[in-house]
XYZ file of C-alpha atoms in Angstrom:
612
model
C 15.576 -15.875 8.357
C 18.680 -14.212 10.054
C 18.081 -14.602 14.017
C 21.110 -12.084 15.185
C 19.965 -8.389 15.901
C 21.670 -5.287 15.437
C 22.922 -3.534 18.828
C 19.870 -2.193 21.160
C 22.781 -0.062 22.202
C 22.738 2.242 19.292
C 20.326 5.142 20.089
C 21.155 6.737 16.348
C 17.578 5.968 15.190
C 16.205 7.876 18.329
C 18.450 10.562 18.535
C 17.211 10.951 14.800
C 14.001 10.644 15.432
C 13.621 13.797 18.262
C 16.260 15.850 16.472
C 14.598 19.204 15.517
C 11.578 18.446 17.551
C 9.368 21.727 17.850
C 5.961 20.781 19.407
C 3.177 18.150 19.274
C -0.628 18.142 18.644
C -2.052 17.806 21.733
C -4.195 15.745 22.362
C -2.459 13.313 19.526
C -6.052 12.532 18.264
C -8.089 13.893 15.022
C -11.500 14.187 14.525
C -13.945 14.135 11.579
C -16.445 16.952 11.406
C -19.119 13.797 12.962
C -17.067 13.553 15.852
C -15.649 9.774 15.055
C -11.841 9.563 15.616
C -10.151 9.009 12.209
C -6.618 9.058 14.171
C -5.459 8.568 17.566
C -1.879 8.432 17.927
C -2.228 9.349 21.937
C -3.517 5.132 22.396
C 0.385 4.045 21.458
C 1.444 5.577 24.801
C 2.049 2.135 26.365
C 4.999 1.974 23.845
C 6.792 3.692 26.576
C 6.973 1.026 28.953
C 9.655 -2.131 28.491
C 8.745 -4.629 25.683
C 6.132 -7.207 26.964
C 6.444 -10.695 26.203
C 3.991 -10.589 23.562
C 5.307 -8.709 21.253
C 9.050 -9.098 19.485
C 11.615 -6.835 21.218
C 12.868 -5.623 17.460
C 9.157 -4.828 16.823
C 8.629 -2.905 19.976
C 11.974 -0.779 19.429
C 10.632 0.307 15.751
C 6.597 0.792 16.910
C 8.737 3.448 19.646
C 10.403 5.161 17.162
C 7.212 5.260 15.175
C 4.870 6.366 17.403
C 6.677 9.673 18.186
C 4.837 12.842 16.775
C 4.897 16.113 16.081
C 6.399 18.923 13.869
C 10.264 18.586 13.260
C 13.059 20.257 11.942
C 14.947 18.982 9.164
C 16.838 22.022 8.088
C 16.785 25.391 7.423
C 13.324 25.768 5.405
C 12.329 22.058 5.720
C 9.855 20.848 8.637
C 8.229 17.300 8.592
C 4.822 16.763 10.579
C 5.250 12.799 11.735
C 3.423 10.966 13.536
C -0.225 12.023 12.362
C -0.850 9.020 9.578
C 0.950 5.982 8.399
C 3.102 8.843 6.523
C 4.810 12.017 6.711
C 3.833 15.173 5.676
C 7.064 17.463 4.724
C 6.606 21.494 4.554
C 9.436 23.471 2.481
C 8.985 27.092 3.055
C 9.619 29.319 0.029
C 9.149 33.013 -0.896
C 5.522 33.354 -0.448
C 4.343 30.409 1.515
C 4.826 26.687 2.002
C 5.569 23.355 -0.795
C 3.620 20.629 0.564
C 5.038 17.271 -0.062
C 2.725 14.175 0.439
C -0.123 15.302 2.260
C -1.664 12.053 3.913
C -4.051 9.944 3.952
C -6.676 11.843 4.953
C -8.219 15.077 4.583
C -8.609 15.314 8.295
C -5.174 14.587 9.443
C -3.378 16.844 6.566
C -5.921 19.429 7.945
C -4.562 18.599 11.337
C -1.086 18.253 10.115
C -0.751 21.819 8.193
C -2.842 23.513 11.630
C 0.658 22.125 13.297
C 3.392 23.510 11.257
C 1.373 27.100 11.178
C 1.176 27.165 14.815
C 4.697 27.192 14.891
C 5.743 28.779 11.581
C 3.046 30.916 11.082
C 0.130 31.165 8.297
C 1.753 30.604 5.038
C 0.007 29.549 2.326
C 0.276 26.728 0.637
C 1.480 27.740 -2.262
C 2.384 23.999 -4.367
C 1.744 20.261 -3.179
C 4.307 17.566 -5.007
C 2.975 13.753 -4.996
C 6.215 11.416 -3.931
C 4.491 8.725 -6.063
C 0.924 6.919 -6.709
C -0.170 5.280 -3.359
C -2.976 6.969 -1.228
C -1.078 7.437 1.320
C 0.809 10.580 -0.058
C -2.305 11.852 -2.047
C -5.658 11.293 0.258
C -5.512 14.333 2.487
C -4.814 16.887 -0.358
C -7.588 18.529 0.438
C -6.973 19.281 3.719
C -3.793 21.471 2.443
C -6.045 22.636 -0.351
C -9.909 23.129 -0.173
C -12.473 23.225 -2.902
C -11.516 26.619 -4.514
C -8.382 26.795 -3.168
C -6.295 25.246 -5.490
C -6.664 28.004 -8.308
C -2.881 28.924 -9.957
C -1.403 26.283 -7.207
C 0.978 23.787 -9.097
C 0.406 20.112 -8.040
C 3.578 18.298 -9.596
C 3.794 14.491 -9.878
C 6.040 11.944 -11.685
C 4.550 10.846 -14.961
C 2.155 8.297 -14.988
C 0.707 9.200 -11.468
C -2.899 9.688 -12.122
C -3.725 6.386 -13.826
C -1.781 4.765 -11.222
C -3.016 6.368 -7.963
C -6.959 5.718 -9.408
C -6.414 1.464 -11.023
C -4.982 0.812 -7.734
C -8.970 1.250 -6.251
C -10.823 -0.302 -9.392
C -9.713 -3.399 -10.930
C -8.569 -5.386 -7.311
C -10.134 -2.904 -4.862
C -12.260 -4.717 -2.809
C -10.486 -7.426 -2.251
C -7.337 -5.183 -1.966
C -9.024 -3.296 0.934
C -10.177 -6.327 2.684
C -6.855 -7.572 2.916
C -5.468 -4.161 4.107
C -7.696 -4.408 7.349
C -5.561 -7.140 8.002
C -2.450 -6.052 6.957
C -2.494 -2.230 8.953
C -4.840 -4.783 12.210
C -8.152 -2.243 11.905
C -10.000 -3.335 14.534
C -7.143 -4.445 17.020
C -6.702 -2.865 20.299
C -3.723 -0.651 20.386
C -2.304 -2.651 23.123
C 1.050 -4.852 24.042
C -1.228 -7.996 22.572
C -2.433 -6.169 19.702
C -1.532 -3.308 17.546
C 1.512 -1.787 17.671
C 2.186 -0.375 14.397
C 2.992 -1.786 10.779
C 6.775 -1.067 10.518
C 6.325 1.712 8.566
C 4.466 4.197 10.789
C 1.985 3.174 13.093
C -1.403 2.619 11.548
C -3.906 3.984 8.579
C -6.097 7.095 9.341
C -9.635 6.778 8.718
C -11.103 10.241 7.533
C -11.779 10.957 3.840
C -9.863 10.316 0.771
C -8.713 13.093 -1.552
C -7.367 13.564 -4.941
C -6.576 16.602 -7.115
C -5.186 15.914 -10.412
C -1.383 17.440 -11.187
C -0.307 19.875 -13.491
C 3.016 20.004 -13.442
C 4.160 15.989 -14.692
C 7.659 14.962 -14.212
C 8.800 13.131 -16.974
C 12.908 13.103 -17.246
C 16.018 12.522 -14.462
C 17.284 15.561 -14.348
C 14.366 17.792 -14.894
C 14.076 20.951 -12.671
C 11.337 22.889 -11.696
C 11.260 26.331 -9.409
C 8.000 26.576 -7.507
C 7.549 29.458 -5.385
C 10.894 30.148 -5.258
C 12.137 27.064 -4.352
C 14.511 25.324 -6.812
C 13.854 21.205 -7.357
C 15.975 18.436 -9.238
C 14.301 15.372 -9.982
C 15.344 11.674 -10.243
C 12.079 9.459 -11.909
C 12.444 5.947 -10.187
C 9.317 4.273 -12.371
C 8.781 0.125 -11.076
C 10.475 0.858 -7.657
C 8.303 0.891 -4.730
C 5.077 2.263 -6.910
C 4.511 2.421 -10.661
C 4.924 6.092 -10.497
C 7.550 7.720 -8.078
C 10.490 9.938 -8.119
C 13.506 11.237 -5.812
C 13.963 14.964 -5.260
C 16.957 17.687 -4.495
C 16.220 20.776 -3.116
C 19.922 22.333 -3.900
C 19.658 25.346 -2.097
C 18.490 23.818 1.314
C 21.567 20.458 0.443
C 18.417 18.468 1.086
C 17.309 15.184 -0.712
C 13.980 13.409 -0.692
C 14.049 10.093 -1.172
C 10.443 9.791 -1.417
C 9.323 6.104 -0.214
C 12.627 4.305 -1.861
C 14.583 4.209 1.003
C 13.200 3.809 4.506
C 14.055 2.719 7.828
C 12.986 -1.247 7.060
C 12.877 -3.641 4.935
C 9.871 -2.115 2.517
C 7.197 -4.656 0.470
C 8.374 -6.571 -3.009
C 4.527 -7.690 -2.685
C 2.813 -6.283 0.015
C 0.588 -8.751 1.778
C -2.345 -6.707 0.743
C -2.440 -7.652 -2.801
C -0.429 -5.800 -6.128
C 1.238 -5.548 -8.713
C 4.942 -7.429 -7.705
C 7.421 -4.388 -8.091
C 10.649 -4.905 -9.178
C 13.821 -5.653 -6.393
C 16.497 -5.387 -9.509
C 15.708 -1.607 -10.924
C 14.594 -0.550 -6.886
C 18.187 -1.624 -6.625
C 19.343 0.325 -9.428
C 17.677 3.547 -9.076
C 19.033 3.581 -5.540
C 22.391 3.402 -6.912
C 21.951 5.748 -9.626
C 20.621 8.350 -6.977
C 24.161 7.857 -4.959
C 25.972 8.921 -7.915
C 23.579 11.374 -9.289
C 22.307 13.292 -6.314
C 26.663 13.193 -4.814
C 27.952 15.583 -2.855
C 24.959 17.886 -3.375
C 23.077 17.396 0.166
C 23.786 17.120 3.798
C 20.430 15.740 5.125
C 18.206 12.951 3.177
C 14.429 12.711 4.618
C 10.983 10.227 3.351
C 7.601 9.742 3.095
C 8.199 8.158 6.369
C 10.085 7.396 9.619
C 13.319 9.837 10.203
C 15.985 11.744 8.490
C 19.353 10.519 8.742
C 21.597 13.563 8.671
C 25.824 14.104 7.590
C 26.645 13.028 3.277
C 28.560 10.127 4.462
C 25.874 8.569 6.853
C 23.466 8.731 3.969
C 25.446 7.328 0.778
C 26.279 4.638 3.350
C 22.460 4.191 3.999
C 21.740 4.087 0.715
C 24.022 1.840 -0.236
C 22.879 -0.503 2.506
C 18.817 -0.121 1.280
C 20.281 -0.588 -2.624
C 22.549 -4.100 -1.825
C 19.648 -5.230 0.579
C 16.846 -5.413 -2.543
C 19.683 -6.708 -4.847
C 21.105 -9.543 -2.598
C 17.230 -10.465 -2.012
C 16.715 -10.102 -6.130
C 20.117 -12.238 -7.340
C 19.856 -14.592 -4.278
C 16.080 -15.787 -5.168
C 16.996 -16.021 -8.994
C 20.348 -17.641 -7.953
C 18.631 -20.379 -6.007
C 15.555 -20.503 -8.464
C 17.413 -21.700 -11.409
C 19.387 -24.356 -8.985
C 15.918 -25.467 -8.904
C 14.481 -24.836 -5.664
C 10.491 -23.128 -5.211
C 9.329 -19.876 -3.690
C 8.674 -21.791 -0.148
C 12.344 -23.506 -0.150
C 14.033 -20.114 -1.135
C 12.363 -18.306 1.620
C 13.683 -20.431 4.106
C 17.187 -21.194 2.633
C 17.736 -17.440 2.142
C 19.359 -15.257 5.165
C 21.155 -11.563 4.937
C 25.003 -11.230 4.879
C 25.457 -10.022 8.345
C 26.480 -6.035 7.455
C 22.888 -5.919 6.382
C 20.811 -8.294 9.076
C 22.859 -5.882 11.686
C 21.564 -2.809 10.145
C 18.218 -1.749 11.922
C 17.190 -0.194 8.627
C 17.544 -3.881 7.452
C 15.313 -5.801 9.217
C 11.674 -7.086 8.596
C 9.483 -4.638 9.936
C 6.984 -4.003 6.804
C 8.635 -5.994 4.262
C 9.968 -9.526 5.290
C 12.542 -11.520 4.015
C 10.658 -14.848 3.664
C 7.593 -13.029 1.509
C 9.531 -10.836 -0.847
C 11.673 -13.762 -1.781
C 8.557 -15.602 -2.538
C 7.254 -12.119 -4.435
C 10.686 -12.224 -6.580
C 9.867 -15.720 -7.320
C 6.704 -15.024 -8.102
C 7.499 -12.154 -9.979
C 9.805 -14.391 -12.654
C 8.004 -17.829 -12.647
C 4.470 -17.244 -11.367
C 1.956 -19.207 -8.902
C 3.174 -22.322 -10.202
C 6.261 -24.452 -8.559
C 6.792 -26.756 -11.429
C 5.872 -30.008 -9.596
C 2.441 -31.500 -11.438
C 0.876 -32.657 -7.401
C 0.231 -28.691 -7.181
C -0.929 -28.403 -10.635
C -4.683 -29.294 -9.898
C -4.738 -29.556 -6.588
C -8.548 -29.238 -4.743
C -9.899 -25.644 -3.651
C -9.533 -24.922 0.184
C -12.717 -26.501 1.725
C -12.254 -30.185 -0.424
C -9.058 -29.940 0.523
C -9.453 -29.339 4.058
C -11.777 -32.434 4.273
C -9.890 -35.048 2.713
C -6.854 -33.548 5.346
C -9.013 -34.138 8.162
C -10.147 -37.803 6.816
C -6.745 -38.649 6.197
C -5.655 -37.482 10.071
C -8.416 -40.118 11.151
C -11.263 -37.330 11.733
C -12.144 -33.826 13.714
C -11.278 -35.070 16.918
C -8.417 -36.887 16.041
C -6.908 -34.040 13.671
C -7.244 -31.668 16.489
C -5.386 -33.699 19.193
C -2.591 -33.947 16.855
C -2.554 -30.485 16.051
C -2.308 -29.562 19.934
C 0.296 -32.072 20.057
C 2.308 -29.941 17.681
C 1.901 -26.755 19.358
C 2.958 -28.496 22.518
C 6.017 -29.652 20.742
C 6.793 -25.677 19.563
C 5.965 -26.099 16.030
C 3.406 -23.822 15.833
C 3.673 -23.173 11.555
C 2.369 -26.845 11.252
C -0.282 -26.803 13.750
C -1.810 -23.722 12.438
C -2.065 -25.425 9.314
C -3.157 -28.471 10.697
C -5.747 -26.276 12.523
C -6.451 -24.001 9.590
C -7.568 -27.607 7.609
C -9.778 -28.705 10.337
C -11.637 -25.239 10.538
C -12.251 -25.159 6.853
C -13.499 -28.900 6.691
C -16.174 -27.570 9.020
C -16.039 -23.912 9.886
C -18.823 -24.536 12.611
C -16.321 -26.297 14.875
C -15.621 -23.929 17.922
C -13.114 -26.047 19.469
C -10.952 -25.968 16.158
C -11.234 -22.494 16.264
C -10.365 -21.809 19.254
C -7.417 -23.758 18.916
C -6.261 -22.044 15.831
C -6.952 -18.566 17.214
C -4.828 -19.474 20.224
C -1.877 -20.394 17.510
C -2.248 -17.789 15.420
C -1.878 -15.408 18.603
C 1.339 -16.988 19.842
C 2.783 -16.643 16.442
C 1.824 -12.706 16.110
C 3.727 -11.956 19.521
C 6.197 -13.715 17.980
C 6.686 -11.545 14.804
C 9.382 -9.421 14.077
C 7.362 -8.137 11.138
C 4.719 -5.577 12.357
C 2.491 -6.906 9.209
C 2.699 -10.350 9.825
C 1.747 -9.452 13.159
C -1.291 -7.830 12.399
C -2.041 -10.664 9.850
C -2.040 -13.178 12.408
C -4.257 -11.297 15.612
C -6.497 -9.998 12.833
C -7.012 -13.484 12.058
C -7.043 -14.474 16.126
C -9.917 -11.902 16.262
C -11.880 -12.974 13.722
C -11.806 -16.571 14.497
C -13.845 -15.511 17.858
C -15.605 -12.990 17.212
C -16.339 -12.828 12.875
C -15.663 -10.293 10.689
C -15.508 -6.993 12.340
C -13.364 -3.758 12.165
C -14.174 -0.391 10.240
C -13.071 -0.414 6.506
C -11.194 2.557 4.829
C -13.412 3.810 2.114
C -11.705 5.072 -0.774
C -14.103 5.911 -3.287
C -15.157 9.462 -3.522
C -16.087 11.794 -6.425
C -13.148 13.438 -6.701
C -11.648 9.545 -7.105
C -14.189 8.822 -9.394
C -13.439 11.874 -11.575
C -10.113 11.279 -12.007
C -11.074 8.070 -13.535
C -10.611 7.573 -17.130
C -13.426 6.774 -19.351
C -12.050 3.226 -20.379
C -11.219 2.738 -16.592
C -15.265 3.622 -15.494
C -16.092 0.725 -18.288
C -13.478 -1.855 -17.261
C -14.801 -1.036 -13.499
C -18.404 -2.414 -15.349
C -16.422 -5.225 -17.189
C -15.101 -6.735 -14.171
C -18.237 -6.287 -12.145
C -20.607 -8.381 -15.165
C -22.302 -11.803 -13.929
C -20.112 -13.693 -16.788
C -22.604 -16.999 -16.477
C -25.803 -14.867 -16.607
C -24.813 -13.097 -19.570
C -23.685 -16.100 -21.489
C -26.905 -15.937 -23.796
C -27.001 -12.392 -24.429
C -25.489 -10.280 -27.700
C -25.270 -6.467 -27.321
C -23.808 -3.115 -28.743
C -23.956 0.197 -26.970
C -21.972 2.948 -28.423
C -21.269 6.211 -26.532
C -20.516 8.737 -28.131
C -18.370 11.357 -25.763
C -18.796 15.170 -25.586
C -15.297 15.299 -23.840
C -13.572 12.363 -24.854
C -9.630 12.482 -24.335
C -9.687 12.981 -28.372
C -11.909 15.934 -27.956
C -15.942 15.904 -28.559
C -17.768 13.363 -30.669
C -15.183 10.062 -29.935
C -17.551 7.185 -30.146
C -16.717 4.051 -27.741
C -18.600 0.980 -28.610
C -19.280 -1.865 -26.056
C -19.873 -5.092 -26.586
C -21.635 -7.660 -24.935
C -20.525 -11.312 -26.152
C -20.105 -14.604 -24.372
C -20.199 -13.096 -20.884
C -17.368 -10.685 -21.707
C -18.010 -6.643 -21.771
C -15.297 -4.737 -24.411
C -15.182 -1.951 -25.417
C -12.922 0.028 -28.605
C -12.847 3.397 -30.438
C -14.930 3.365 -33.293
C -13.955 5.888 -36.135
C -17.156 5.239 -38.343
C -18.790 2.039 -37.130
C -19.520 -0.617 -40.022
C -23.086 -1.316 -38.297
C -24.876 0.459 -36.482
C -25.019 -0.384 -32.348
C -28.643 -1.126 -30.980
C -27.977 1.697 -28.936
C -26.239 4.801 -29.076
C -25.988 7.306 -26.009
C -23.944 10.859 -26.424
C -23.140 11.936 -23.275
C -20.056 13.518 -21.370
C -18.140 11.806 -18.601
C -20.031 13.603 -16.090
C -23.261 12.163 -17.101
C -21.647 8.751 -17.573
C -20.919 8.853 -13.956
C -24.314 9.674 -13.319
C -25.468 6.468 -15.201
C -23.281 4.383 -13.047
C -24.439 5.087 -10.151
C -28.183 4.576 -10.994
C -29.568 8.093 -12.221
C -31.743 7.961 -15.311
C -31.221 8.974 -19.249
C -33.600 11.371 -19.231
C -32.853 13.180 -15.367
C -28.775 13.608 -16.904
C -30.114 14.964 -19.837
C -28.184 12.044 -22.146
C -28.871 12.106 -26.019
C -30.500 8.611 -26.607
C -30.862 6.944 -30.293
C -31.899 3.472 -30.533
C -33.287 1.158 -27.553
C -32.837 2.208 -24.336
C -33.802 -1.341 -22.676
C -30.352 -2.094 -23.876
C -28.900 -0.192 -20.588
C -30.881 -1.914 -18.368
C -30.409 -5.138 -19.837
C -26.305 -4.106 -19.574
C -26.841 -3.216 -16.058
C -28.849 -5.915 -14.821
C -25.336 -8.001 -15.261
C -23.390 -5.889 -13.245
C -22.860 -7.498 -9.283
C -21.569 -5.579 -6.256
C -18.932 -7.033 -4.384
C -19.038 -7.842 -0.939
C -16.111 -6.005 1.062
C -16.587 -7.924 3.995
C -15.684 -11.670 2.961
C -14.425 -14.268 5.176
C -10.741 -14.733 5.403
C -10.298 -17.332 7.883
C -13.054 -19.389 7.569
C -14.465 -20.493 4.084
């Protein structure tokens, strides 16, 4: 990875970042209605003071910029409230009240966030909400903008595809998903110089409640333009860039562009170190260029779903032609260098920026890195797998950690060597060194100690604020166990936008596969309001451990049960309520539900991540 830095001397980014400034929330901390704080952006104060020696002076600049909050100015018509969640909340004022554009995370802080702008701008009504794209993040608060009952004749607009999107994300890989996130955003560091300082992208995750309201308005075309309340809106779909679902916007009458979560001030995820679906560096590159061309000579100010605007035409066709060459170069580079033969592990270190980019601020590592989205773009092309038959079938973690520590001539032995390495600066090898020791015998406090002491001198280390968090997570968890609050993000309102074959596959990948080896079973429900309209019958099957499920137009044989229910009730079932208490039509055997259910497990949020 590139070691040179851009210039500390430019102060672009911060005279960016207070431009417009209008007022803060004061105190910088929100509440849930129990009293526990789900946001406290008041504890980054210490940001303020010269960068520390354990944190990286890059890192400190961009948790600075981050950290500052309030309601802003972008033009005439357009305010952004930053600094309340990981993202921004942006407010475009039209004939009879406000557009809300990506309102949080949480219900709480959008509350919080809209309470802001009126203070300032007065009581508007919100009037129509526009999702940027799928991720919760610029859905979860909606209801803090829009309360039960408010929402009546109010136009939600979203590019196509956003629903099914914005719900998967929490089913199929959830748990583990979320897990991994507590690592990834440090919940449960100390905002501090030795712990949390941000994530590169804003500064942390709120923790209130999750939201979602379905659209009505779906964007389905570039080029498609829609007037809400006044306010005219051009849009560019960018499908497979930074989410499954997410579009660019002009607002032509305000020469303001959106450029939704495309183009921010870092290097953004290919694979973010939470867990997903590996998005696609080549057509992020290309949408970016086709929104230079497209979008030309039309606005004067370009604004995100997070960090800053950047303001004059030229400045940003020159930033977005820096963001669009800096996922290409990573894209060609890694498929360059793959087909010469070399792995995900040897690209990531042979890799390094051509120096326009690694000197653009805009450019470095902050959320995104350039050793983990090559690996992602590897990944992405040739899978898990590096071609060389020794990692073919290699042992699982713990086996492998013993025969490590045998080899090294035992516990004692292994850990003097590893302590030898950190003393000799190579602290990557030692914490794997370390890492095999722990897992040979996770009850060995020294070893843990040890590694908890490497894994902290690599986090101050880090450039990227994720990496960062990855590592003192770990640190913390090594010495004290799992701990730290976890974001909840199921809720009814989640649960309702959930398809019917989505509910099922959340029971399919839920069933005890060995337990359910022996058993042979046929459920059919037969919807009230399927998507095809009333009286669709679904049939499930139970066979070899496996739970499927198909629409069955007249069934050849009959199931051994059949339920006729609507998705509402089906819910209901789910989470435990009886047939007969939802009222469900029942023909057949009813032990054949229980029977189903008595396969399904609950997963355990909490796993270990640093110890077996």
């Amino acid at each position: 990875m590139s070691e040179s830095l851009p210039s500390f001397e430019d102060e672009t980014d911060f005279e960016n970042a207070d431009r417009g400034f209008l007022g803060a929330l004061v105190p910088g901390v929100v509440t849930a209605g129990d009293g526990r704080v789900v946001w406290d952006n008041d504890g980054y104060a210490f940001l303020d003071a010269e960068c520390p020696d354990t944190a990286h002076p890059s890192l400190w600049r961009q948790g600075r910029l981050n950290a500052r909050q309030g309601l802003y100015e972008v033009t005439e018509g357009i305010y952004q409230v930053r600094g309340l969640d990981l993202s921004n909340m942006t407010l475009v004022e039209g004939e009879r009240g406000v557009v809300v554009i990506d309102p949080l995370i949480s219900v709480e802080t959008a509350e919080a966030a809209l309470a802001l702008y009126r203070e300032h701008r007065g009581a508007r009504p919100v009037t129509a909400v526009i999702y940027t794209h799928s991720h919760g993040d610029h859905f979860g608060g909606v209801r803090g903008v829009l309360p039960h009952g408010a929402e009546e004749g109010v136009p939600i607009l979203a590019p196509a595809g956003f629903l099914e999107h914005a719900v998967s994300e929490n089913v199929y890989a959830g748990t583990a998903m979320t897990r991994r996130a507590s690592y990834m955003y440090g919940v449960g560091l100390p905002k501090s110089p030795a712990g949390q300082i941000g994530v590169g992208l804003g500064q942390a995750t709120s923790t209130g409640t999750i939201s979602l309201i379905p659209p009505t308005v779906d964007i389905t075309e570039t080029g498609q333009e829609e007037t809400v309340d006044g306010v005219r809106i051009v849009f560019q779909l960018t499908p497979g860039t930074e989410a499954p679902a997410e579009m660019n916007f002009l607002f032509p009458d305000h020469r303001a562009l959106c450029l939704a979560e495309n183009a921010t001030h870092t290097l953004h995820n290919v694979l973010t170190l939470r867990g997903a679906v590996v998005r696609d560096a080549r057509i992020w590159a290309h949408y970016l260029d086709e929104a230079i061309e497209f979008f030309h000579g039309r606005y004067d100010v370009a604004f995100a779903s997070h960090h800053w605007p950047t303001w004059g035409h030229d400045a940003v066709v020159e930033f977005l032609a820096g963001q669009r060459d800096l996922y290409a170069y990573l894209h060609d580079q890694t498929l360059r260098l793959l087909n010469e033969g070399h792995t995900g592990v040897e690209i990531a270190e042979l890799i390094e920026l051509p120096p326009a980019l690694a000197r653009a601020w805009h450019g470095r590592g902050y959320y995104g890195s350039l050793s983990h989205n090559t690996k992602a773009i590897y990944q992405r092309y040739l899978g898990w797998y590096d071609g060389n038959p020794a990692h073919l079938w290699e042992h699982p973690p713990v086996e492998l950690a013993r025969r490590y520590v045998e080899v090294a001539g035992g516990a004692a032995e292994a850990l003097a060597k590893a302590r030898r390495y950190v003393e000799d600066g190579d602290l990557r090898f030692a914490a794997t060194l370390l890492d095999h020791v722990v897992f040979a015998d996770p009850g060995d406090e020294e070893a843990k100690a040890a590694l908890a002491g490497v894994y902290e001198r690599l986090g101050y280390g880090a450039e990227n604020a994720t990496w960062r968090n990855f590592y003192l997570r770990g640190a913390q968890e090594l010495r004290e166990g799992v701990t730290g609050e976890m974001v909840d993000t199921t809720n009814p309102e989640m649960a309702m936008a959930l398809t019917v074959p989505m509910l099922l596959d959340s029971v399919a990948i839920s069933i005890d596969g060995p337990r359910a080896w022996d058993d042979d079973l046929t459920i059919d429900l037969v919807l009230t309001d399927g998507p095809t309209g009333a009286g669709e019958r679904r049939r499930l099957t139970l066979h070899n451990g496996a739970l499927t499920h198909r629409v069955v137009a007249e069934p050849r044989t009959p199931a051994g049960l059949a339920l006729t229910l609507g998705k509402v009730q089906l819910l209901g079932l789910l989470a435990g309520r009886d047939l007969q208490e939802l009222g469900v039509g029942v023909e057949g055997d009813p032990a054949l539900l229980g029977r189903l259910f008595s396969y399904v497990t609950r997963s355990e949020p909490r796993f270990p991540i640093v110890t077996p």
